[in-house]
mmCIF file of N, CA and C in Angstrom:
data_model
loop_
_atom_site.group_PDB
_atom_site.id
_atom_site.type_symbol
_atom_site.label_atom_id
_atom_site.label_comp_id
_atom_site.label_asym_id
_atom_site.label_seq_id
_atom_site.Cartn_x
_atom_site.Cartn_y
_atom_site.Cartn_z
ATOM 1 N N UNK A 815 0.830 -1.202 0.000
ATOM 2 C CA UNK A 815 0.000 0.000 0.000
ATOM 3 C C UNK A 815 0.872 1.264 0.000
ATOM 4 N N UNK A 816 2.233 1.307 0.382
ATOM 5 C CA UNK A 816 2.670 1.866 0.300
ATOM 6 C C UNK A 816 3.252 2.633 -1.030
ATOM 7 N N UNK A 817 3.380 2.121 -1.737
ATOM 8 C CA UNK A 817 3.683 2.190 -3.403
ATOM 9 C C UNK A 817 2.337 2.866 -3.634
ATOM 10 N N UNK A 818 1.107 2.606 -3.921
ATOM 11 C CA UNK A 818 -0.067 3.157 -4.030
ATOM 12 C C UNK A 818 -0.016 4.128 -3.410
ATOM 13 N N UNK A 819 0.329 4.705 -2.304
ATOM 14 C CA UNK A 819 0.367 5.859 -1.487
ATOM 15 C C UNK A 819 1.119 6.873 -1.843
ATOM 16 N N UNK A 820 1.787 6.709 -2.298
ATOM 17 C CA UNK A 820 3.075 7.313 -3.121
ATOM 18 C C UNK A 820 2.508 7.830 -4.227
ATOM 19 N N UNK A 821 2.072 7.077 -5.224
ATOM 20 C CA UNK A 821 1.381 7.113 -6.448
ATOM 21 C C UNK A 821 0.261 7.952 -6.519
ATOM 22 N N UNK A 822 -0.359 8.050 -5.100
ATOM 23 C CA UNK A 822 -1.627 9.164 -5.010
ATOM 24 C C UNK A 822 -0.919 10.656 -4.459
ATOM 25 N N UNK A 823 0.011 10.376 -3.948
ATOM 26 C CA UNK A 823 0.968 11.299 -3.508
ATOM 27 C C UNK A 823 0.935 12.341 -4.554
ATOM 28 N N UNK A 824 1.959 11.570 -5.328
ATOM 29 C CA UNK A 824 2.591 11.941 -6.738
ATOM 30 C C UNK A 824 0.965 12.440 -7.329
ATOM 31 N N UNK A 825 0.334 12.137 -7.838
ATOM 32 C CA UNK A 825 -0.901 12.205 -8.056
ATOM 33 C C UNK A 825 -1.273 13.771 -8.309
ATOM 34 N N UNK A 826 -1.812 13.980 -6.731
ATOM 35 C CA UNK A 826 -2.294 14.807 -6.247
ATOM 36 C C UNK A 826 -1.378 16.366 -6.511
ATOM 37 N N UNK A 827 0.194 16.209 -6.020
ATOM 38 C CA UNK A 827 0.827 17.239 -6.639
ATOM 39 C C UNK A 827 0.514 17.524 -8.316
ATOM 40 N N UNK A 828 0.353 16.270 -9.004
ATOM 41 C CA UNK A 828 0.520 16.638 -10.343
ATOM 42 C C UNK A 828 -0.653 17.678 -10.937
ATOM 43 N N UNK A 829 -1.862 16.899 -10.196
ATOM 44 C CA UNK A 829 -3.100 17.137 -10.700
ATOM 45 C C UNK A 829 -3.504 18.669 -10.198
ATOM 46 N N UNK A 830 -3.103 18.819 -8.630
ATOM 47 C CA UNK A 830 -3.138 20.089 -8.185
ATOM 48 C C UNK A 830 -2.419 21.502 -8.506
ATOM 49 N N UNK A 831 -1.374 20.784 -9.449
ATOM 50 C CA UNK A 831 -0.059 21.705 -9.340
ATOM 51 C C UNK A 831 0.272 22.667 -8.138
ATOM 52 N N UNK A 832 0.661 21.150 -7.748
ATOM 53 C CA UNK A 832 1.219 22.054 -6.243
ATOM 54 C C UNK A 832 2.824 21.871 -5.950
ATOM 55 N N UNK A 833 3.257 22.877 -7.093
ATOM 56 C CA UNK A 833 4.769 23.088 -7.644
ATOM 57 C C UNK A 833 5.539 23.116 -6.296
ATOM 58 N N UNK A 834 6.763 22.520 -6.156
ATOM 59 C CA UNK A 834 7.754 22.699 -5.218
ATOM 60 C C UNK A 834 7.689 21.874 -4.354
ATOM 61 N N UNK A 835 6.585 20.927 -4.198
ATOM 62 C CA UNK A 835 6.050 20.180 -3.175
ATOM 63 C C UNK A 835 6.456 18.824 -3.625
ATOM 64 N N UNK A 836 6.825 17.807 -2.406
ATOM 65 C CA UNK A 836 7.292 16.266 -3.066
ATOM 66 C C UNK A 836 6.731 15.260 -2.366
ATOM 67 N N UNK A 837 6.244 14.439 -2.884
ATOM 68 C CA UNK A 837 5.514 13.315 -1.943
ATOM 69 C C UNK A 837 5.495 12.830 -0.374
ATOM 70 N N UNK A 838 7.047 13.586 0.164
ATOM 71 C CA UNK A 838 7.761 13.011 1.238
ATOM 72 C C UNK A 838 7.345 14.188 2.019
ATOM 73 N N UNK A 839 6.527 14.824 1.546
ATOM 74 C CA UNK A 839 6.541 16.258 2.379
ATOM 75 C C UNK A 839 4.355 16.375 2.131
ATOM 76 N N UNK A 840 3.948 15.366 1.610
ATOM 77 C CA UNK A 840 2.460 15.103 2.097
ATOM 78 C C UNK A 840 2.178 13.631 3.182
ATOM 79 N N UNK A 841 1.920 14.267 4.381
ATOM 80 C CA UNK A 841 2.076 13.130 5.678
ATOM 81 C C UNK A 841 0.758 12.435 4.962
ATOM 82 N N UNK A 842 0.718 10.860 4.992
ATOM 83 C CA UNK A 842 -0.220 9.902 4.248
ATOM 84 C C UNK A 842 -1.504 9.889 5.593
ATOM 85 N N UNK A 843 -1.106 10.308 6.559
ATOM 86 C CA UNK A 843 -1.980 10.193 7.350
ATOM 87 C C UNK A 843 -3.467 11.207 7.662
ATOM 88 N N UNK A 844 -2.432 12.198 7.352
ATOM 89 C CA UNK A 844 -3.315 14.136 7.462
ATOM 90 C C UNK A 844 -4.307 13.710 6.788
ATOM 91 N N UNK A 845 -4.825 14.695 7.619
ATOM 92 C CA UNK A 845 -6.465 15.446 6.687
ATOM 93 C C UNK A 845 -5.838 16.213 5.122
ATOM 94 N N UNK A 846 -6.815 15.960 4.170
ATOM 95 C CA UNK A 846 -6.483 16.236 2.572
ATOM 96 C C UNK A 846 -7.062 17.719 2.447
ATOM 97 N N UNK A 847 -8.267 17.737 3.595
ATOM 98 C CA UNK A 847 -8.936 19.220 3.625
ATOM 99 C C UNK A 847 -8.679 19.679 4.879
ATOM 100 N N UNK A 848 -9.421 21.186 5.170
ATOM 101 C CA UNK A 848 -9.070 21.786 6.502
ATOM 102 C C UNK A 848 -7.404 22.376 6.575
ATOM 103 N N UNK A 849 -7.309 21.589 8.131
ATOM 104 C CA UNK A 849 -6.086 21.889 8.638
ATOM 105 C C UNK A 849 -5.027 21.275 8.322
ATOM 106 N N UNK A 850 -5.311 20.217 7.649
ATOM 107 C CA UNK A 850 -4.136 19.079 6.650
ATOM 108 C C UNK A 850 -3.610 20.467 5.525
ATOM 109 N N UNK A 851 -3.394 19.067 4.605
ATOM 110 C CA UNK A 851 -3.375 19.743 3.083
ATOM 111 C C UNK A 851 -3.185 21.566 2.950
ATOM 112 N N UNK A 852 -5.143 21.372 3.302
ATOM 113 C CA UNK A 852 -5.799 22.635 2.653
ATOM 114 C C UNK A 852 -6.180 22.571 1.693
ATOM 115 N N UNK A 853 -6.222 21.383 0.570
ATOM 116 C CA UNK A 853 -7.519 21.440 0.030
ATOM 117 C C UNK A 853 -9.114 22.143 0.335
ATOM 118 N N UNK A 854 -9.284 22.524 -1.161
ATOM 119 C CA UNK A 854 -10.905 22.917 -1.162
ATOM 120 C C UNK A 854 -11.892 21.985 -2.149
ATOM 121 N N UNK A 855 -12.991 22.128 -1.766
ATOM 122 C CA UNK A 855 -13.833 21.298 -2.609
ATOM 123 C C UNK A 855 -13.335 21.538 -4.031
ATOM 124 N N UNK A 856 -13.331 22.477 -5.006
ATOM 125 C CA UNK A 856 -12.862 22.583 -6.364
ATOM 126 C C UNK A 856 -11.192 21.562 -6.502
ATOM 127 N N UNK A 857 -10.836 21.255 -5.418
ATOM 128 C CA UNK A 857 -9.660 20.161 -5.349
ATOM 129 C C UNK A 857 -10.168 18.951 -5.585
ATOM 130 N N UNK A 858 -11.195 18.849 -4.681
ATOM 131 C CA UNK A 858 -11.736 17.500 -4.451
ATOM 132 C C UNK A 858 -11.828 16.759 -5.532
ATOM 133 N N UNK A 859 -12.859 18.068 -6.624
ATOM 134 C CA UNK A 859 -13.414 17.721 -7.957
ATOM 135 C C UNK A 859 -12.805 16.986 -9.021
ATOM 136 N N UNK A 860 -11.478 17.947 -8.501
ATOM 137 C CA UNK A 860 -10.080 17.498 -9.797
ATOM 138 C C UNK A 860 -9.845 16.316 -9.335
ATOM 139 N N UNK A 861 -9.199 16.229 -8.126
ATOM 140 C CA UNK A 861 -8.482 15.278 -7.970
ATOM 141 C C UNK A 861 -9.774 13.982 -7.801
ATOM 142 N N UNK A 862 -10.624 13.635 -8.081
ATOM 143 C CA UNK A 862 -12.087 12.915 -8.009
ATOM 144 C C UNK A 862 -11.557 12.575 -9.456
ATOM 145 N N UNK A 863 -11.983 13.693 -9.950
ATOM 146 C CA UNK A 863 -11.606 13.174 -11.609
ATOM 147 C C UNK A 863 -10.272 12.348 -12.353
ATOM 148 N N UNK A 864 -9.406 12.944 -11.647
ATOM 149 C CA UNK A 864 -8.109 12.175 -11.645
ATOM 150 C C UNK A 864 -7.743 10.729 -11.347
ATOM 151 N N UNK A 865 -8.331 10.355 -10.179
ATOM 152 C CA UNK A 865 -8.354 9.489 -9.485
ATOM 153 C C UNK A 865 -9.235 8.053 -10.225
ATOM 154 N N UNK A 866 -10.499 8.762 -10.577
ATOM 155 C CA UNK A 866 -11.398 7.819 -11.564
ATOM 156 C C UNK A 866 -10.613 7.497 -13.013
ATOM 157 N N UNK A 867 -9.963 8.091 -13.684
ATOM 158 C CA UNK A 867 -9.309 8.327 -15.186
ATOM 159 C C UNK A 867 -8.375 7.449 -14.847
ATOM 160 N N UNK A 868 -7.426 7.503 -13.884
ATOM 161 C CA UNK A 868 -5.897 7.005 -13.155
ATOM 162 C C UNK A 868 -6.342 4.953 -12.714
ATOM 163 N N UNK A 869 -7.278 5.273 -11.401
ATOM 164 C CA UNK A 869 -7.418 4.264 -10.925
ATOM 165 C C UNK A 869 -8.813 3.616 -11.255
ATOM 166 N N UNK A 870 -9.082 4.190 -12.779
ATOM 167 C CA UNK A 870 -10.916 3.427 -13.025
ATOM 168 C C UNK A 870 -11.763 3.289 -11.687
ATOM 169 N N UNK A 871 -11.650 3.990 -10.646
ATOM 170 C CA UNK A 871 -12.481 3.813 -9.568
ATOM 171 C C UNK A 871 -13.560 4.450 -9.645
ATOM 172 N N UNK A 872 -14.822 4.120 -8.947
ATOM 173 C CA UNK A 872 -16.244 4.417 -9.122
ATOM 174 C C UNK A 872 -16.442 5.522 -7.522
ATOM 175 N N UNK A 873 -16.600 6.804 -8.337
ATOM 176 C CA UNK A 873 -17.240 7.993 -7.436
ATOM 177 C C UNK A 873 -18.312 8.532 -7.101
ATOM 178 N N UNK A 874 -19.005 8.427 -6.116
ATOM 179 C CA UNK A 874 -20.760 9.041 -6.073
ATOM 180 C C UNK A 874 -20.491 10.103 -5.360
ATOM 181 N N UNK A 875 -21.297 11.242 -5.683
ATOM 182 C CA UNK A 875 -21.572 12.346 -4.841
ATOM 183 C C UNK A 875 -22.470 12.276 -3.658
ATOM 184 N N UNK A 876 -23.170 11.804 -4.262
ATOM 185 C CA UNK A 876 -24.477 10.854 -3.323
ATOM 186 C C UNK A 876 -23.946 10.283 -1.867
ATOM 187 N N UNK A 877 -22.852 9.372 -2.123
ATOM 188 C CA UNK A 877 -22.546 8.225 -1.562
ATOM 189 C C UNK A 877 -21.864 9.131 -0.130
ATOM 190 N N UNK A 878 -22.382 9.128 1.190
ATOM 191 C CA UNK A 878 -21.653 9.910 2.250
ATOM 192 C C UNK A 878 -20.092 9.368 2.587
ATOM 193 N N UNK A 879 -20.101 8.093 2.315
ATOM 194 C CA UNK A 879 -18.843 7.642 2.562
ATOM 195 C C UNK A 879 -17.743 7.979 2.306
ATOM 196 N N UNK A 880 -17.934 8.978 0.811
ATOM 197 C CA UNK A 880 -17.155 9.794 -0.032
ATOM 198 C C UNK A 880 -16.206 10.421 0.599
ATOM 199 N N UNK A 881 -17.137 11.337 1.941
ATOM 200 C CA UNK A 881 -16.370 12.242 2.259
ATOM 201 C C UNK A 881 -15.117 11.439 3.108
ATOM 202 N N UNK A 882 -15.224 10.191 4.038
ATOM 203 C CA UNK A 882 -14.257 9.334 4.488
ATOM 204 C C UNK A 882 -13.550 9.204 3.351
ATOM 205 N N UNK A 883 -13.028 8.641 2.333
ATOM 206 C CA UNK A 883 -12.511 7.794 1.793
ATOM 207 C C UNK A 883 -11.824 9.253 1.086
ATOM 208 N N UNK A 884 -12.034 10.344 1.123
ATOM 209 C CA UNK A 884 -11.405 11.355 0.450
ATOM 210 C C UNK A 884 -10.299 12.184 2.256
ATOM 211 N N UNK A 885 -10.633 11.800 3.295
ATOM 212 C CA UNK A 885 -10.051 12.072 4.070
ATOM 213 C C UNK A 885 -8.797 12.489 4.314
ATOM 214 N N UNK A 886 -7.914 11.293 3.818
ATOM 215 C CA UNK A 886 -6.726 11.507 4.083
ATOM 216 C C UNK A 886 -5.629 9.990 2.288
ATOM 217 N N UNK A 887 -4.577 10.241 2.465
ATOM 218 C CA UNK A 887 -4.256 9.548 1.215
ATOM 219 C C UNK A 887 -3.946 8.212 1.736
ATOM 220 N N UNK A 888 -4.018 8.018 2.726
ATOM 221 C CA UNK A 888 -4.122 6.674 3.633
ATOM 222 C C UNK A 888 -5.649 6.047 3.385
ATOM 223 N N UNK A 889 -6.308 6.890 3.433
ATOM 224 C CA UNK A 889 -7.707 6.309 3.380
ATOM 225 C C UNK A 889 -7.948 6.621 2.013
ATOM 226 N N UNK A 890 -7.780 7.143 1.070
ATOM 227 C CA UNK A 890 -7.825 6.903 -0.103
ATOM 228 C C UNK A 890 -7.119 5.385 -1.077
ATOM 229 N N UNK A 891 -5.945 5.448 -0.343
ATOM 230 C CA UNK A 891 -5.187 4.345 -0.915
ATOM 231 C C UNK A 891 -5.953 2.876 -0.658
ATOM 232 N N UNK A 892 -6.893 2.924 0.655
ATOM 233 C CA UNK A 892 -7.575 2.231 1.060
ATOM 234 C C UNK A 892 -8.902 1.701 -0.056
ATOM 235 N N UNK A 893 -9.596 2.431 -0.274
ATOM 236 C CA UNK A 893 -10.634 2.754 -1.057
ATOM 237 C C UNK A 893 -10.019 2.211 -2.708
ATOM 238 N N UNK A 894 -9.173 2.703 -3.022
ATOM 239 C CA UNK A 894 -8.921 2.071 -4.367
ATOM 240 C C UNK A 894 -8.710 0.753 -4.183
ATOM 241 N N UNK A 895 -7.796 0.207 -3.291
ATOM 242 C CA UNK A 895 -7.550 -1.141 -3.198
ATOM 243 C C UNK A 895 -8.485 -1.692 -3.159
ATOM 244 N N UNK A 896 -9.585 -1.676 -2.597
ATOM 245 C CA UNK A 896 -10.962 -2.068 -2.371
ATOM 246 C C UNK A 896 -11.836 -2.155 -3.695
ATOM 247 N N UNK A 897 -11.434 -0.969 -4.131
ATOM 248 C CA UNK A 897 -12.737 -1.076 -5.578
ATOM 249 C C UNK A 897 -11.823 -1.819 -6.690
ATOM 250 N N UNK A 898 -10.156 -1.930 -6.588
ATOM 251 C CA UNK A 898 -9.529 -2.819 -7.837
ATOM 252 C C UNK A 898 -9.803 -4.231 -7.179
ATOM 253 N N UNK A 899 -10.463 -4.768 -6.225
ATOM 254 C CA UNK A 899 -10.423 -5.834 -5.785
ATOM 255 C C UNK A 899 -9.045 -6.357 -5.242
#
């Protein structure tokens, strides 16, 4: 999972362009919004979109769980593993 974690790492800088910044310097554990990161919802969106294109994973807006599984890149990495079986 760790490799996957990395990979969403990497990811997330790319997709965000969040220039200067390196995987080793997003804690896998933090909050992705708030007082983590600092992500905003218009992040979410992208990186939602990214994430589905990248890891064919299935996203509901609907679905409350969403907001868990978008938490942190620990719990994301979680969530894909889950939906690639």
């Amino acid at each position: 999972m760790d490799s996957l974690s990395n990979d969403i790492k990497a990811l997330i800088i790319t997709t965000l362009n969040l220039e200067g910044m390196t995987p080793d310097e997003i804690d896998t554990q933090a909050p992705l919004f708030g007082d983590g990161l600092g992500l905003d919802s218009i992040d979410a969106l992208e990186l939602g979109l990214a994430l589905k294109k990248q890891y064919g994973v299935i996203l509901s807006a609907e679905n409350q769980e969403m907001r868990e599984h978008f938490y942190s890149v620990e719990s994301l990495a979680r969530f894909i593993s889950v939906q690639r079986g």
